[in-house]
Short mmCIF file of C-alpha atoms in Angstrom, two decimals:
data_model
loop_
_atom_site.label_atom_id
_atom_site.label_comp_id
_atom_site.label_asym_id
_atom_site.label_seq_id
_atom_site.Cartn_x
_atom_site.Cartn_y
_atom_site.Cartn_z
CA MET H 27 0.00 0.00 0.00
CA VAL H 28 1.55 3.27 -1.11
CA GLU H 29 1.25 6.11 1.36
CA THR H 30 0.07 9.18 -0.48
CA ARG H 31 -0.86 12.64 0.57
CA ASP H 32 -2.39 15.63 -1.16
CA PRO H 33 -0.72 18.79 0.17
CA ASP H 34 -3.86 20.86 -0.48
CA CYS H 35 -6.27 18.43 1.23
CA LEU H 36 -7.93 19.54 4.48
CA PHE H 37 -8.42 15.97 5.73
CA CYS H 38 -4.79 15.05 4.98
CA LYS H 39 -3.80 17.98 7.21
CA ILE H 40 -6.27 16.97 9.93
CA ALA H 41 -5.21 13.31 9.81
CA ALA H 42 -1.57 14.36 10.14
CA GLY H 43 -2.44 16.26 13.31
CA GLU H 44 -1.47 19.62 11.81
CA LEU H 45 -4.69 21.35 12.84
CA ASN H 46 -4.64 19.98 16.39
CA THR H 47 -8.03 18.38 15.84
CA PRO H 48 -9.03 16.23 18.83
CA PHE H 49 -9.21 12.61 17.69
CA LEU H 50 -11.96 10.45 19.17
CA VAL H 51 -10.17 7.38 17.83
CA GLU H 52 -6.80 6.98 16.15
CA THR H 53 -5.37 3.79 14.69
CA ASP H 54 -2.34 3.25 12.46
CA ASP H 55 -4.34 4.06 9.35
CA VAL H 56 -7.51 5.86 10.46
CA VAL H 57 -8.62 8.84 12.55
CA ALA H 58 -12.08 9.83 13.79
CA PHE H 59 -13.09 13.35 14.76
CA ALA H 60 -16.27 15.36 15.30
CA ASP H 61 -17.92 16.93 12.26
CA ILE H 62 -17.52 20.71 12.44
CA ALA H 63 -21.19 21.22 11.44
CA PRO H 64 -23.00 18.32 13.10
CA GLN H 65 -26.31 17.24 11.60
CA ALA H 66 -27.24 14.96 14.52
CA PRO H 67 -26.28 14.69 18.22
CA THR H 68 -23.61 12.20 17.17
CA HIS H 69 -21.88 13.17 13.94
CA VAL H 70 -18.35 11.88 13.61
CA LEU H 71 -16.12 11.54 10.55
CA VAL H 72 -13.93 8.47 10.10
CA VAL H 73 -11.08 9.15 7.72
CA PRO H 74 -8.13 7.20 6.33
CA LYS H 75 -4.77 8.88 6.89
CA ARG H 76 -3.87 8.05 3.30
CA HIS H 77 -5.40 10.29 0.65
CA ILE H 78 -8.17 8.51 -1.26
CA SER H 79 -10.50 10.80 -3.18
CA SER H 80 -13.74 8.94 -2.44
CA ALA H 81 -15.30 5.49 -2.10
CA SER H 82 -15.32 5.27 -5.89
CA ALA H 83 -11.52 5.03 -5.81
CA LEU H 84 -11.44 2.03 -3.44
CA ASN H 85 -10.33 -1.29 -4.85
CA GLY H 86 -9.60 -4.78 -3.60
CA ASP H 87 -6.19 -3.73 -2.27
CA ASP H 88 -8.00 -1.44 0.19
CA ALA H 89 -10.10 -4.21 1.79
CA GLY H 90 -8.16 -4.11 5.05
CA LEU H 91 -8.37 -0.33 5.25
CA LEU H 92 -12.09 -0.34 4.50
CA SER H 93 -12.65 -2.93 7.20
CA GLU H 94 -10.69 -0.76 9.64
CA LEU H 95 -12.78 2.30 8.72
CA VAL H 96 -16.00 0.43 9.49
CA ALA H 97 -14.53 -1.04 12.69
CA VAL H 98 -13.66 2.47 13.85
CA ALA H 99 -17.16 3.67 12.91
CA ASN H 100 -18.62 0.89 15.06
CA GLN H 101 -16.22 1.78 17.89
CA VAL H 102 -17.27 5.44 17.66
CA ALA H 103 -20.93 4.41 17.88
CA LYS H 104 -20.19 2.44 21.07
CA GLU H 105 -18.13 5.21 22.63
CA GLN H 106 -20.83 7.77 21.80
CA GLY H 107 -23.47 5.50 23.34
CA VAL H 108 -25.55 5.09 20.18
CA ASP H 109 -24.72 1.46 19.39
CA GLN H 110 -27.97 0.24 20.96
CA SER H 111 -30.25 3.10 19.83
CA GLY H 112 -28.96 2.95 16.28
CA TYR H 113 -26.72 4.79 13.85
CA ARG H 114 -26.11 5.41 10.19
CA ILE H 115 -22.80 5.03 8.38
CA LEU H 116 -22.61 6.81 5.04
CA THR H 117 -20.22 8.17 2.50
CA ASN H 118 -20.85 10.66 -0.28
CA VAL H 119 -19.32 10.51 -3.74
CA GLY H 120 -19.43 13.59 -5.94
CA ASP H 121 -21.62 16.62 -6.31
CA ASP H 122 -25.16 15.18 -6.18
CA ALA H 123 -24.33 13.55 -2.85
CA GLY H 124 -22.85 16.77 -1.50
CA GLN H 125 -19.27 15.57 -1.15
CA THR H 126 -17.41 18.73 -0.13
CA VAL H 127 -14.01 17.35 0.88
CA HIS H 128 -12.49 15.08 -1.73
CA HIS H 129 -10.86 12.76 0.74
CA LEU H 130 -12.79 9.61 1.62
CA HIS H 131 -14.71 9.92 4.89
CA LEU H 132 -17.43 7.93 6.58
CA HIS H 133 -20.08 9.89 8.43
CA VAL H 134 -21.38 8.24 11.61
CA LEU H 135 -24.73 9.72 12.62
CA GLY H 136 -26.96 8.96 15.59
CA GLY H 137 -28.44 10.16 18.84
CA ARG H 138 -31.96 10.77 17.52
CA PRO H 139 -34.32 9.08 15.06
CA LEU H 140 -32.77 9.85 11.67
CA ALA H 141 -34.73 11.13 8.71
CA THR H 142 -34.82 9.88 5.15
CA LEU H 143 -31.83 8.57 3.32
CA GLY H 144 -31.25 11.46 1.01
CA MET B 1 -16.03 -17.96 6.27
CA VAL B 2 -19.05 -19.88 7.49
CA GLU B 3 -22.10 -19.65 5.25
CA THR B 4 -25.12 -18.89 7.38
CA ARG B 5 -28.72 -18.22 6.64
CA ASP B 6 -31.68 -17.10 8.66
CA PRO B 7 -34.80 -18.95 7.43
CA ASP B 8 -37.04 -16.06 8.44
CA CYS B 9 -34.99 -13.34 6.75
CA LEU B 10 -36.45 -11.58 3.71
CA PHE B 11 -33.04 -10.68 2.26
CA CYS B 12 -31.77 -14.25 2.69
CA LYS B 13 -34.75 -15.36 0.58
CA ILE B 14 -34.16 -12.63 -2.01
CA ALA B 15 -30.41 -13.36 -2.20
CA ALA B 16 -31.17 -17.06 -2.73
CA GLY B 17 -33.38 -16.15 -5.69
CA GLU B 18 -36.49 -17.53 -4.05
CA LEU B 19 -38.58 -14.42 -4.73
CA ASN B 20 -37.46 -14.08 -8.36
CA THR B 21 -36.12 -10.61 -7.68
CA PRO B 22 -34.30 -9.24 -10.71
CA PHE B 23 -30.63 -8.79 -9.80
CA LEU B 24 -28.84 -5.77 -11.22
CA VAL B 25 -25.54 -7.37 -10.22
CA GLU B 26 -24.73 -10.79 -8.81
CA THR B 27 -21.32 -12.01 -7.67
CA ASP B 28 -20.36 -15.12 -5.72
CA ASP B 29 -21.13 -13.41 -2.42
CA VAL B 30 -23.26 -10.35 -3.18
CA VAL B 31 -26.46 -9.38 -4.98
CA ALA B 32 -27.84 -5.96 -5.91
CA PHE B 33 -31.50 -5.20 -6.56
CA ALA B 34 -33.79 -2.17 -6.74
CA ASP B 35 -35.28 -0.89 -3.49
CA ILE B 36 -39.02 -1.61 -3.45
CA ALA B 37 -39.76 1.91 -2.15
CA PRO B 38 -37.17 4.09 -3.88
CA GLN B 39 -36.26 7.38 -2.21
CA ALA B 40 -34.29 8.69 -5.19
CA PRO B 41 -34.22 8.01 -8.97
CA THR B 42 -31.42 5.53 -8.28
CA HIS B 43 -32.01 3.50 -5.12
CA VAL B 44 -30.41 0.09 -5.14
CA LEU B 45 -29.66 -2.29 -2.27
CA VAL B 46 -26.38 -4.23 -2.17
CA VAL B 47 -26.65 -7.28 0.03
CA PRO B 48 -24.35 -10.12 1.07
CA LYS B 49 -25.77 -13.57 0.38
CA ARG B 50 -24.61 -14.63 3.83
CA HIS B 51 -26.78 -13.50 6.73
CA ILE B 52 -25.11 -10.70 8.71
CA SER B 53 -27.45 -8.72 10.94
CA SER B 54 -25.92 -5.29 10.32
CA ALA B 55 -22.66 -3.41 9.86
CA SER B 56 -22.16 -3.62 13.62
CA ALA B 57 -21.61 -7.37 13.25
CA LEU B 58 -18.79 -7.03 10.70
CA ASN B 59 -15.29 -7.92 11.81
CA GLY B 60 -11.86 -8.25 10.27
CA ASP B 61 -12.70 -11.64 8.77
CA ASP B 62 -15.31 -9.90 6.61
CA ALA B 63 -12.86 -7.46 4.99
CA GLY B 64 -13.02 -9.17 1.61
CA LEU B 65 -16.82 -9.29 1.67
CA LEU B 66 -17.06 -5.64 2.68
CA SER B 67 -14.73 -4.67 -0.14
CA GLU B 68 -16.90 -6.65 -2.57
CA LEU B 69 -20.05 -4.90 -1.30
CA VAL B 70 -18.51 -1.49 -1.96
CA ALA B 71 -17.16 -2.61 -5.34
CA VAL B 72 -20.66 -3.72 -6.33
CA ALA B 73 -22.09 -0.40 -5.06
CA ASN B 74 -19.60 1.44 -7.29
CA GLN B 75 -20.50 -0.84 -10.21
CA VAL B 76 -24.20 -0.15 -9.66
CA ALA B 77 -23.48 3.60 -9.69
CA LYS B 78 -21.70 3.25 -13.04
CA GLU B 79 -24.40 1.07 -14.56
CA GLN B 80 -27.11 3.46 -13.38
CA GLY B 81 -25.19 6.38 -14.87
CA VAL B 82 -24.74 8.28 -11.60
CA ASP B 83 -21.01 7.73 -11.12
CA GLN B 84 -20.18 11.17 -12.53
CA SER B 85 -23.13 13.11 -11.06
CA GLY B 86 -22.61 11.61 -7.62
CA TYR B 87 -24.08 9.05 -5.25
CA ARG B 88 -24.39 8.15 -1.60
CA ILE B 89 -23.59 4.78 -0.07
CA LEU B 90 -25.10 4.21 3.37
CA THR B 91 -26.06 1.54 5.81
CA ASN B 92 -28.40 1.76 8.78
CA VAL B 93 -27.86 0.03 12.11
CA GLY B 94 -30.78 -0.30 14.51
CA ASP B 95 -33.95 1.60 15.22
CA ASP B 96 -32.84 5.24 15.27
CA ALA B 97 -31.39 4.78 11.79
CA GLY B 98 -34.57 3.12 10.54
CA GLN B 99 -33.09 -0.32 9.86
CA THR B 100 -36.15 -2.38 8.92
CA VAL B 101 -34.56 -5.57 7.58
CA HIS B 102 -31.97 -7.04 9.92
CA HIS B 103 -29.70 -8.28 7.19
CA LEU B 104 -26.80 -6.02 6.26
CA HIS B 105 -27.50 -3.92 3.16
CA LEU B 106 -25.88 -0.92 1.54
CA HIS B 107 -28.20 1.64 0.01
CA VAL B 108 -26.89 3.29 -3.17
CA LEU B 109 -28.73 6.56 -3.84
CA GLY B 110 -28.37 9.03 -6.69
CA GLY B 111 -29.94 10.61 -9.74
CA ARG B 112 -30.74 13.96 -8.13
CA PRO B 113 -29.10 16.29 -5.62
CA LEU B 114 -29.47 14.47 -2.30
CA ALA B 115 -30.70 16.10 0.87
CA THR B 116 -29.23 16.08 4.33
CA LEU B 117 -27.51 13.10 5.85
CA GLY B 118 -30.17 12.11 8.31
#
């Protein structure tokens, strides 16, 4: 797995700790931090440290990383106390989905009954 | 990987072909089919053939399956012509998220600008 980084990418900077963002979880390859504009009581982003533009760029070589991203999302749900009440894991690809940062990130949402899917 | 099936599970029946559901994509381990109550012009479900209750039950042994689920979601987006305009991949866990079938499924949504995340 080649480590890559985009010098202009906000989430590359955050994942590298350059913005002093508090991490809720950090593993070798993944960080989780609170969304700056939360849309639910729990709204956490789970982000690979390596720059990947979106889920559309994932391939079989990334299976381990993808599994780690989901494991961290599940861990976040437990730590936030929403694992029993329920939570949504989602990722947006491109403009129609409202992807604003072009670095793969999973949203973990919970803490209230969630609305429609999109 | 142990193959398991829940005899009372709707998506186990669908994945086994018992309800004659048209599959948009089928691989060894995954099927994709249209959501029966679409919430966007493109709304497809991507489902493992093996019974897994939700994303919260995934572990490291499922990395290959998870990667295949996302690969099929990306393939669906291409085949539905929303890969350039954008799409959302999401999965719901538990009541607050509105999980109605307790068999892991990824929603793939697109075809119009999507609304909020939940």
